[in-house]
Amino acid sequence: MGSPGGTRPDTIPQALVAAAQRFGDREAVVDGSVRLSYNDLHQRVRDCARLFIAEGIREGDRVAICSPNTHHWVEAALGALYAGATLVPINTRYTGEEILDIVRRSAATALVIAGEFLGTDRLASLREAAARSGDQGHGRDGEPVPGIPTLRTVLRVPVESEPSATEPGEAVLDWTDIPERARGIGSGELDTRLAHADPHEPSDILFTSGTTGRSKGAMSAHTQSLGVAEAWAELGGLTERDRYLVINPFFHSFGYKAGILAAILRGATIIPQVTFDAEAAFATIESERVTVLPGAPTIYQVMLDHPRREEFDISSLRLAVTGAATVPVVLVERMREQLGFDCVLTAYGLTEAAVATMCRPTDRPRTVATTCGKAAAGFEVITVATDGSGARTPPGEPGEILLRGPNVMLGYLDDPEETARAIDSEGWLHTGDVGVLDKHGYLTITDRIKDMYVSGGFNVYPAEVEQTLARLDGVSEAAVVGVADDRLGEVGKAYILPTPGADLSETDVIDHCKERLANYKVPRQVEFVSEFPRNATGKVLKRVLRDGTTSTKERA
C-alpha cells in the first residue's frame, strides 16, 4: 500500500487508511462541538464516498467543492478522493459567474457547496449565473443547476445554520442525507475503488488565475500532493502531538496540502477556522492548546496588535509558517517574543509547485524574514536571465525563478499550449517571478514578471480584473496595478480611460467589479486618466503607474 518500508502511502485515500490504523483514537478533526477521531473521520469519509458512488460518480470523475473551512470540507473532499474522483476546490469568495466557469470547464459531475455563508447563498448565485449565461438548453428533468449538463449531484453543506428541508423537485441533497444514501453501497465497492487508485493520476485540480485573465486548472497527482505535504510536515517537525489551527482556506494548496494532508500524514489534529477572527483564534488557541498556526503575515500582525491579546493563554504555540508577501524582520522577532512561537519559518510556492522552498528551524530571524528558504520537496531552483536567453544568473543577481522536480504539476487542464509555455522541454517550470539566490541556495523574491500582486495573502492577476472592467459601459481601457496597503499588504488600483462623453464614477467601477469578482480582486482605488503612459509599441507602462504618475512619457 505504501512505498518500500512503509514510509509514505501512495495515494491520499491510502494515507487516510494508514492514519486510522496508526492514530485511530487520537483526535483528527475538532470543529466546534464536532470532535472526530481518526477512526471516526475514516468512517465518515467512507460514508461520503458511498454517497458519491450511489450518485453515479465514476472513477476519474471530477467533484467540485465550494465551502469554507469546516469538518464538512475535510469529509467531502477525502470522500470524493476515496471514491476515485478528482477533487476540484473552488474559492469561496468567487461570484456565481466564477463558480460557473470552473464547474463547467472541469466538467464536474458533483458539487459540494455551502448553504448560506457570509450573507450569500452560493447555490442560488450559481443558478442565477447559469440562467444569465443563456446556455441552459433543454436540460434534464430535476437537473440541479440548469445549464450545467455534466452536473448530476449537488450536496449542500450547512455552515451558518442548518438548512431547511430540500424543496420538492430541487434535486439537491442535504448533508443529513448522507447516511441513508450511503447505505446501499457495500464495503466491497469501496475497497475496489481504494485498490484501483493510481498514484500518478490527478488527485486534484486547483484553479489559479493567469496573466491572460482566464483561470487555469493546475493538475497534481496523488504522489505529488502527498510529496509536498510530507516535505512541509518534515521541515515543520509536525507530529501526532500537534494541534493545527488551519486558517488558510482549504481551497488553497496551503490549507489543503500543507494543512489537511500534512496533518493526516503525521496524525496531527486539524482545527479549522471558518473565517479569520483574531479574538476567536485566541480563544481557540487557549481552549484547544493549539501548537501550529500558519498564515499570511497580515494574520500575525492583526494578532500582535489586538488589544485583548494578553487576556488569553497562547503559550501552547510553537510553529508558524508564513509567506506570500514581504515579511519584516521585526515581525518575525515579535512573533517569537510576543506570540510565543518557538519556530517561525517562511516558504515559497505556487499552485503549480507548492512548497518549492522553505526555511529551516535553525535559520536566524533575519534569514527567515528576508528569504523564502532553500529548495524543499525534491525541487531544484535556479534563476535565469529575463531577456529570453535562458542564461543562468549567478548568486546574488536577479533572474526569473525556475523550478524542477517530482512535484511540479502534471500540467494545466485541457490547455496544452499554456502547459508548454509554463514547463519547458527540460522540465523546468517558469514561474514568472524574479528572485535572487544566495551562495547557500536561499531564495529572495524581488519582483513579479507577470504583474501579479498579493492582497491579504491571495494572488491577484490584473489581467483578469482588466477584462472585467472592459465589460463596463463607458470604459475605453483599464490598467490595474498593486499598491501598498498597511493591512492587506497590497490592494488593487484601477486606472480608467473613459470613452468620450462617458459619465463614470469611482462607485460605478467598484460596484461593477463587486458583482463579478471575488472581494479580494476588487480594486480599492480608482483614478480616471485622459491617456496612459505607453512605450513605442503602445503597451501601457505599468511601472510608471506604480510610481504614482500618469505621465505619457516613457521613463528610462
PDB file of N, CA, C and O in Angstrom, residues 194-250:
ATOM      1  N   LEU A 194     -10.572   1.896  -3.708  1.00  0.00           N
ATOM      2  CA  LEU A 194      -9.320   2.175  -2.999  1.00  0.00           C
ATOM      3  C   LEU A 194      -8.147   1.483  -3.697  1.00  0.00           C
ATOM      4  O   LEU A 194      -7.083   2.073  -3.896  1.00  0.00           O
ATOM      5  N   ALA A 195      -8.353   0.239  -4.080  1.00  0.00           N
ATOM      6  CA  ALA A 195      -7.289  -0.538  -4.717  1.00  0.00           C
ATOM      7  C   ALA A 195      -6.980  -0.030  -6.121  1.00  0.00           C
ATOM      8  O   ALA A 195      -5.834  -0.139  -6.588  1.00  0.00           O
ATOM      9  N   HIS A 196      -7.977   0.536  -6.800  1.00  0.00           N
ATOM     10  CA  HIS A 196      -7.792   0.991  -8.179  1.00  0.00           C
ATOM     11  C   HIS A 196      -7.083   2.340  -8.260  1.00  0.00           C
ATOM     12  O   HIS A 196      -6.610   2.715  -9.345  1.00  0.00           O
ATOM     13  N   ALA A 197      -7.022   3.083  -7.168  1.00  0.00           N
ATOM     14  CA  ALA A 197      -6.460   4.437  -7.207  1.00  0.00           C
ATOM     15  C   ALA A 197      -5.020   4.409  -7.722  1.00  0.00           C
ATOM     16  O   ALA A 197      -4.188   3.643  -7.242  1.00  0.00           O
ATOM     17  N   ASP A 198      -4.743   5.232  -8.703  1.00  0.00           N
ATOM     18  CA  ASP A 198      -3.422   5.291  -9.333  1.00  0.00           C
ATOM     19  C   ASP A 198      -2.656   6.481  -8.758  1.00  0.00           C
ATOM     20  O   ASP A 198      -3.097   7.627  -8.894  1.00  0.00           O
ATOM     21  N   PRO A 199      -1.500   6.244  -8.133  1.00  0.00           N
ATOM     22  CA  PRO A 199      -0.735   7.336  -7.518  1.00  0.00           C
ATOM     23  C   PRO A 199      -0.340   8.434  -8.502  1.00  0.00           C
ATOM     24  O   PRO A 199      -0.103   9.571  -8.091  1.00  0.00           O
ATOM     25  N   HIS A 200      -0.277   8.084  -9.783  1.00  0.00           N
ATOM     26  CA  HIS A 200       0.218   9.033 -10.777  1.00  0.00           C
ATOM     27  C   HIS A 200      -0.895   9.711 -11.573  1.00  0.00           C
ATOM     28  O   HIS A 200      -0.611  10.507 -12.464  1.00  0.00           O
ATOM     29  N   GLU A 201      -2.131   9.390 -11.240  1.00  0.00           N
ATOM     30  CA  GLU A 201      -3.265  10.056 -11.867  1.00  0.00           C
ATOM     31  C   GLU A 201      -3.642  11.304 -11.046  1.00  0.00           C
ATOM     32  O   GLU A 201      -3.317  11.390  -9.859  1.00  0.00           O
ATOM     33  N   PRO A 202      -4.330  12.272 -11.659  1.00  0.00           N
ATOM     34  CA  PRO A 202      -4.664  13.507 -10.919  1.00  0.00           C
ATOM     35  C   PRO A 202      -5.504  13.243  -9.668  1.00  0.00           C
ATOM     36  O   PRO A 202      -6.510  12.537  -9.726  1.00  0.00           O
ATOM     37  N   SER A 203      -5.068  13.817  -8.573  1.00  0.00           N
ATOM     38  CA  SER A 203      -5.857  13.789  -7.344  1.00  0.00           C
ATOM     39  C   SER A 203      -6.665  15.067  -7.212  1.00  0.00           C
ATOM     40  O   SER A 203      -7.736  15.075  -6.607  1.00  0.00           O
ATOM     41  N   ASP A 204      -6.145  16.157  -7.775  1.00  0.00           N
ATOM     42  CA  ASP A 204      -6.818  17.443  -7.619  1.00  0.00           C
ATOM     43  C   ASP A 204      -6.478  18.372  -8.766  1.00  0.00           C
ATOM     44  O   ASP A 204      -5.429  18.248  -9.415  1.00  0.00           O
ATOM     45  N   ILE A 205      -7.390  19.306  -9.008  1.00  0.00           N
ATOM     46  CA  ILE A 205      -7.204  20.364  -9.997  1.00  0.00           C
ATOM     47  C   ILE A 205      -7.473  21.678  -9.274  1.00  0.00           C
ATOM     48  O   ILE A 205      -8.614  21.963  -8.902  1.00  0.00           O
ATOM     49  N   LEU A 206      -6.431  22.455  -9.055  1.00  0.00           N
ATOM     50  CA  LEU A 206      -6.565  23.733  -8.378  1.00  0.00           C
ATOM     51  C   LEU A 206      -6.467  24.846  -9.404  1.00  0.00           C
ATOM     52  O   LEU A 206      -5.455  24.958 -10.113  1.00  0.00           O
ATOM     53  N   PHE A 207      -7.517  25.651  -9.481  1.00  0.00           N
ATOM     54  CA  PHE A 207      -7.554  26.714 -10.480  1.00  0.00           C
ATOM     55  C   PHE A 207      -6.851  27.962  -9.963  1.00  0.00           C
ATOM     56  O   PHE A 207      -7.028  28.376  -8.824  1.00  0.00           O
ATOM     57  N   THR A 208      -6.030  28.527 -10.832  1.00  0.00           N
ATOM     58  CA  THR A 208      -5.294  29.730 -10.495  1.00  0.00           C
ATOM     59  C   THR A 208      -5.388  30.693 -11.660  1.00  0.00           C
ATOM     60  O   THR A 208      -5.298  30.281 -12.819  1.00  0.00           O
ATOM     61  N   SER A 209      -5.593  31.964 -11.378  1.00  0.00           N
ATOM     62  CA  SER A 209      -5.726  32.951 -12.452  1.00  0.00           C
ATOM     63  C   SER A 209      -4.411  33.096 -13.191  1.00  0.00           C
ATOM     64  O   SER A 209      -3.337  32.934 -12.621  1.00  0.00           O
ATOM     65  N   GLY A 210      -4.504  33.414 -14.459  1.00  0.00           N
ATOM     66  CA  GLY A 210      -3.304  33.599 -15.265  1.00  0.00           C
ATOM     67  C   GLY A 210      -3.211  35.001 -15.797  1.00  0.00           C
ATOM     68  O   GLY A 210      -4.124  35.807 -15.652  1.00  0.00           O
ATOM     69  N   THR A 211      -2.101  35.303 -16.446  1.00  0.00           N
ATOM     70  CA  THR A 211      -1.898  36.651 -16.951  1.00  0.00           C
ATOM     71  C   THR A 211      -2.820  36.971 -18.109  1.00  0.00           C
ATOM     72  O   THR A 211      -2.981  38.127 -18.476  1.00  0.00           O
ATOM     73  N   THR A 212      -3.412  35.971 -18.721  1.00  0.00           N
ATOM     74  CA  THR A 212      -4.377  36.233 -19.788  1.00  0.00           C
ATOM     75  C   THR A 212      -5.744  36.594 -19.233  1.00  0.00           C
ATOM     76  O   THR A 212      -6.640  36.968 -19.968  1.00  0.00           O
ATOM     77  N   GLY A 213      -5.913  36.480 -17.914  1.00  0.00           N
ATOM     78  CA  GLY A 213      -7.191  36.772 -17.299  1.00  0.00           C
ATOM     79  C   GLY A 213      -8.093  35.562 -17.210  1.00  0.00           C
ATOM     80  O   GLY A 213      -9.166  35.637 -16.623  1.00  0.00           O
ATOM     81  N   ARG A 214      -7.701  34.434 -17.788  1.00  0.00           N
ATOM     82  CA  ARG A 214      -8.513  33.219 -17.746  1.00  0.00           C
ATOM     83  C   ARG A 214      -7.863  32.247 -16.782  1.00  0.00           C
ATOM     84  O   ARG A 214      -6.678  31.937 -16.889  1.00  0.00           O
ATOM     85  N   SER A 215      -8.635  31.754 -15.830  1.00  0.00           N
ATOM     86  CA  SER A 215      -8.083  30.854 -14.834  1.00  0.00           C
ATOM     87  C   SER A 215      -7.597  29.576 -15.483  1.00  0.00           C
ATOM     88  O   SER A 215      -8.108  29.151 -16.520  1.00  0.00           O
ATOM     89  N   LYS A 216      -6.590  28.957 -14.869  1.00  0.00           N
ATOM     90  CA  LYS A 216      -6.021  27.720 -15.382  1.00  0.00           C
ATOM     91  C   LYS A 216      -6.055  26.675 -14.281  1.00  0.00           C
ATOM     92  O   LYS A 216      -5.790  26.978 -13.122  1.00  0.00           O
ATOM     93  N   GLY A 217      -6.382  25.441 -14.672  1.00  0.00           N
ATOM     94  CA  GLY A 217      -6.504  24.362 -13.700  1.00  0.00           C
ATOM     95  C   GLY A 217      -5.221  23.558 -13.601  1.00  0.00           C
ATOM     96  O   GLY A 217      -4.904  22.764 -14.492  1.00  0.00           O
ATOM     97  N   ALA A 218      -4.466  23.755 -12.519  1.00  0.00           N
ATOM     98  CA  ALA A 218      -3.212  23.040 -12.317  1.00  0.00           C
ATOM     99  C   ALA A 218      -3.510  21.652 -11.746  1.00  0.00           C
ATOM    100  O   ALA A 218      -4.093  21.524 -10.670  1.00  0.00           O
ATOM    101  N   MET A 219      -3.105  20.612 -12.485  1.00  0.00           N
ATOM    102  CA  MET A 219      -3.390  19.241 -12.088  1.00  0.00           C
ATOM    103  C   MET A 219      -2.194  18.632 -11.361  1.00  0.00           C
ATOM    104  O   MET A 219      -1.065  18.724 -11.826  1.00  0.00           O
ATOM    105  N   SER A 220      -2.467  18.004 -10.220  1.00  0.00           N
ATOM    106  CA  SER A 220      -1.424  17.317  -9.453  1.00  0.00           C
ATOM    107  C   SER A 220      -1.843  15.873  -9.219  1.00  0.00           C
ATOM    108  O   SER A 220      -3.029  15.581  -9.014  1.00  0.00           O
ATOM    109  N   ALA A 221      -0.873  14.972  -9.227  1.00  0.00           N
ATOM    110  CA  ALA A 221      -1.124  13.565  -8.948  1.00  0.00           C
ATOM    111  C   ALA A 221      -1.121  13.321  -7.437  1.00  0.00           C
ATOM    112  O   ALA A 221      -0.620  14.137  -6.660  1.00  0.00           O
ATOM    113  N   HIS A 222      -1.665  12.183  -7.035  1.00  0.00           N
ATOM    114  CA  HIS A 222      -1.667  11.814  -5.618  1.00  0.00           C
ATOM    115  C   HIS A 222      -0.262  11.890  -5.033  1.00  0.00           C
ATOM    116  O   HIS A 222      -0.049  12.461  -3.962  1.00  0.00           O
ATOM    117  N   THR A 223       0.694  11.283  -5.709  1.00  0.00           N
ATOM    118  CA  THR A 223       2.052  11.229  -5.168  1.00  0.00           C
ATOM    119  C   THR A 223       2.660  12.623  -5.042  1.00  0.00           C
ATOM    120  O   THR A 223       3.459  12.866  -4.134  1.00  0.00           O
ATOM    121  N   GLN A 224       2.262  13.559  -5.916  1.00  0.00           N
ATOM    122  CA  GLN A 224       2.775  14.919  -5.830  1.00  0.00           C
ATOM    123  C   GLN A 224       2.165  15.678  -4.658  1.00  0.00           C
ATOM    124  O   GLN A 224       2.875  16.360  -3.901  1.00  0.00           O
ATOM    125  N   SER A 225       0.853  15.563  -4.501  1.00  0.00           N
ATOM    126  CA  SER A 225       0.194  16.244  -3.385  1.00  0.00           C
ATOM    127  C   SER A 225       0.719  15.730  -2.047  1.00  0.00           C
ATOM    128  O   SER A 225       0.957  16.503  -1.107  1.00  0.00           O
ATOM    129  N   LEU A 226       0.909  14.423  -1.961  1.00  0.00           N
ATOM    130  CA  LEU A 226       1.456  13.854  -0.729  1.00  0.00           C
ATOM    131  C   LEU A 226       2.915  14.239  -0.550  1.00  0.00           C
ATOM    132  O   LEU A 226       3.387  14.429   0.585  1.00  0.00           O
ATOM    133  N   GLY A 227       3.643  14.385  -1.656  1.00  0.00           N
ATOM    134  CA  GLY A 227       5.054  14.747  -1.563  1.00  0.00           C
ATOM    135  C   GLY A 227       5.263  16.122  -0.955  1.00  0.00           C
ATOM    136  O   GLY A 227       6.137  16.308  -0.093  1.00  0.00           O
ATOM    137  N   VAL A 228       4.474  17.108  -1.380  1.00  0.00           N
ATOM    138  CA  VAL A 228       4.636  18.450  -0.816  1.00  0.00           C
ATOM    139  C   VAL A 228       4.145  18.475   0.635  1.00  0.00           C
ATOM    140  O   VAL A 228       4.708  19.171   1.483  1.00  0.00           O
ATOM    141  N   ALA A 229       3.100  17.696   0.929  1.00  0.00           N
ATOM    142  CA  ALA A 229       2.600  17.642   2.305  1.00  0.00           C
ATOM    143  C   ALA A 229       3.638  17.030   3.235  1.00  0.00           C
ATOM    144  O   ALA A 229       3.858  17.517   4.356  1.00  0.00           O
ATOM    145  N   GLU A 230       4.292  15.978   2.780  1.00  0.00           N
ATOM    146  CA  GLU A 230       5.315  15.321   3.589  1.00  0.00           C
ATOM    147  C   GLU A 230       6.501  16.252   3.823  1.00  0.00           C
ATOM    148  O   GLU A 230       7.039  16.325   4.931  1.00  0.00           O
ATOM    149  N   ALA A 231       6.918  16.981   2.786  1.00  0.00           N
ATOM    150  CA  ALA A 231       8.040  17.908   2.929  1.00  0.00           C
ATOM    151  C   ALA A 231       7.720  19.001   3.948  1.00  0.00           C
ATOM    152  O   ALA A 231       8.543  19.349   4.803  1.00  0.00           O
ATOM    153  N   TRP A 232       6.507  19.542   3.853  1.00  0.00           N
ATOM    154  CA  TRP A 232       6.099  20.597   4.793  1.00  0.00           C
ATOM    155  C   TRP A 232       6.071  20.048   6.217  1.00  0.00           C
ATOM    156  O   TRP A 232       6.562  20.691   7.152  1.00  0.00           O
ATOM    157  N   ALA A 233       5.501  18.868   6.384  1.00  0.00           N
ATOM    158  CA  ALA A 233       5.407  18.263   7.713  1.00  0.00           C
ATOM    159  C   ALA A 233       6.793  17.977   8.287  1.00  0.00           C
ATOM    160  O   ALA A 233       7.044  18.178   9.480  1.00  0.00           O
ATOM    161  N   GLU A 234       7.705  17.521   7.441  1.00  0.00           N
ATOM    162  CA  GLU A 234       9.057  17.189   7.894  1.00  0.00           C
ATOM    163  C   GLU A 234       9.801  18.444   8.345  1.00  0.00           C
ATOM    164  O   GLU A 234      10.402  18.469   9.422  1.00  0.00           O
ATOM    165  N   LEU A 235       9.772  19.502   7.541  1.00  0.00           N
ATOM    166  CA  LEU A 235      10.501  20.716   7.884  1.00  0.00           C
ATOM    167  C   LEU A 235       9.885  21.425   9.082  1.00  0.00           C
ATOM    168  O   LEU A 235      10.584  22.101   9.843  1.00  0.00           O
ATOM    169  N   GLY A 236       8.575  21.288   9.247  1.00  0.00           N
ATOM    170  CA  GLY A 236       7.920  21.895  10.403  1.00  0.00           C
ATOM    171  C   GLY A 236       7.949  21.027  11.638  1.00  0.00           C
ATOM    172  O   GLY A 236       7.505  21.455  12.711  1.00  0.00           O
ATOM    173  N   GLY A 237       8.451  19.809  11.501  1.00  0.00           N
ATOM    174  CA  GLY A 237       8.513  18.896  12.643  1.00  0.00           C
ATOM    175  C   GLY A 237       7.142  18.496  13.155  1.00  0.00           C
ATOM    176  O   GLY A 237       6.955  18.271  14.353  1.00  0.00           O
ATOM    177  N   LEU A 238       6.180  18.348  12.257  1.00  0.00           N
ATOM    178  CA  LEU A 238       4.808  18.028  12.648  1.00  0.00           C
ATOM    179  C   LEU A 238       4.723  16.603  13.199  1.00  0.00           C
ATOM    180  O   LEU A 238       5.304  15.672  12.633  1.00  0.00           O
ATOM    181  N   THR A 239       4.004  16.425  14.299  1.00  0.00           N
ATOM    182  CA  THR A 239       3.828  15.100  14.897  1.00  0.00           C
ATOM    183  C   THR A 239       2.373  14.917  15.329  1.00  0.00           C
ATOM    184  O   THR A 239       1.562  15.844  15.260  1.00  0.00           O
ATOM    185  N   GLU A 240       2.061  13.709  15.825  1.00  0.00           N
ATOM    186  CA  GLU A 240       0.704  13.421  16.298  1.00  0.00           C
ATOM    187  C   GLU A 240       0.355  14.213  17.547  1.00  0.00           C
ATOM    188  O   GLU A 240      -0.813  14.273  17.940  1.00  0.00           O
ATOM    189  N   ARG A 241       1.322  14.855  18.157  1.00  0.00           N
ATOM    190  CA  ARG A 241       1.044  15.676  19.349  1.00  0.00           C
ATOM    191  C   ARG A 241       0.622  17.098  18.976  1.00  0.00           C
ATOM    192  O   ARG A 241       0.203  17.864  19.844  1.00  0.00           O
ATOM    193  N   ASP A 242       0.757  17.449  17.719  1.00  0.00           N
ATOM    194  CA  ASP A 242       0.421  18.809  17.302  1.00  0.00           C
ATOM    195  C   ASP A 242      -1.073  18.987  17.091  1.00  0.00           C
ATOM    196  O   ASP A 242      -1.787  18.075  16.670  1.00  0.00           O
ATOM    197  N   ARG A 243      -1.505  20.212  17.396  1.00  0.00           N
ATOM    198  CA  ARG A 243      -2.886  20.620  17.186  1.00  0.00           C
ATOM    199  C   ARG A 243      -2.829  21.854  16.280  1.00  0.00           C
ATOM    200  O   ARG A 243      -2.307  22.893  16.654  1.00  0.00           O
ATOM    201  N   TYR A 244      -3.373  21.699  15.075  1.00  0.00           N
ATOM    202  CA  TYR A 244      -3.105  22.587  13.952  1.00  0.00           C
ATOM    203  C   TYR A 244      -4.341  23.431  13.652  1.00  0.00           C
ATOM    204  O   TYR A 244      -5.347  22.923  13.163  1.00  0.00           O
ATOM    205  N   LEU A 245      -4.267  24.725  13.964  1.00  0.00           N
ATOM    206  CA  LEU A 245      -5.354  25.648  13.638  1.00  0.00           C
ATOM    207  C   LEU A 245      -5.204  26.074  12.175  1.00  0.00           C
ATOM    208  O   LEU A 245      -4.259  26.789  11.821  1.00  0.00           O
ATOM    209  N   VAL A 246      -6.107  25.614  11.335  1.00  0.00           N
ATOM    210  CA  VAL A 246      -5.997  25.873   9.899  1.00  0.00           C
ATOM    211  C   VAL A 246      -6.859  27.079   9.540  1.00  0.00           C
ATOM    212  O   VAL A 246      -8.083  26.977   9.414  1.00  0.00           O
ATOM    213  N   ILE A 247      -6.195  28.206   9.376  1.00  0.00           N
ATOM    214  CA  ILE A 247      -6.857  29.442   8.961  1.00  0.00           C
ATOM    215  C   ILE A 247      -6.778  29.593   7.450  1.00  0.00           C
ATOM    216  O   ILE A 247      -7.697  30.109   6.815  1.00  0.00           O
ATOM    217  N   ASN A 248      -5.683  29.117   6.860  1.00  0.00           N
ATOM    218  CA  ASN A 248      -5.565  29.163   5.402  1.00  0.00           C
ATOM    219  C   ASN A 248      -6.724  28.399   4.772  1.00  0.00           C
ATOM    220  O   ASN A 248      -7.037  27.282   5.196  1.00  0.00           O
ATOM    221  N   PRO A 249      -7.367  28.971   3.760  1.00  0.00           N
ATOM    222  CA  PRO A 249      -8.542  28.305   3.170  1.00  0.00           C
ATOM    223  C   PRO A 249      -8.211  26.919   2.631  1.00  0.00           C
ATOM    224  O   PRO A 249      -7.167  26.707   2.014  1.00  0.00           O
ATOM    225  N   PHE A 250      -9.113  25.985   2.844  1.00  0.00           N
ATOM    226  CA  PHE A 250      -8.923  24.629   2.340  1.00  0.00           C
ATOM    227  C   PHE A 250      -8.869  24.595   0.812  1.00  0.00           C
ATOM    228  O   PHE A 250      -8.281  23.684   0.232  1.00  0.00           O
TER     229      PHE A 250
END
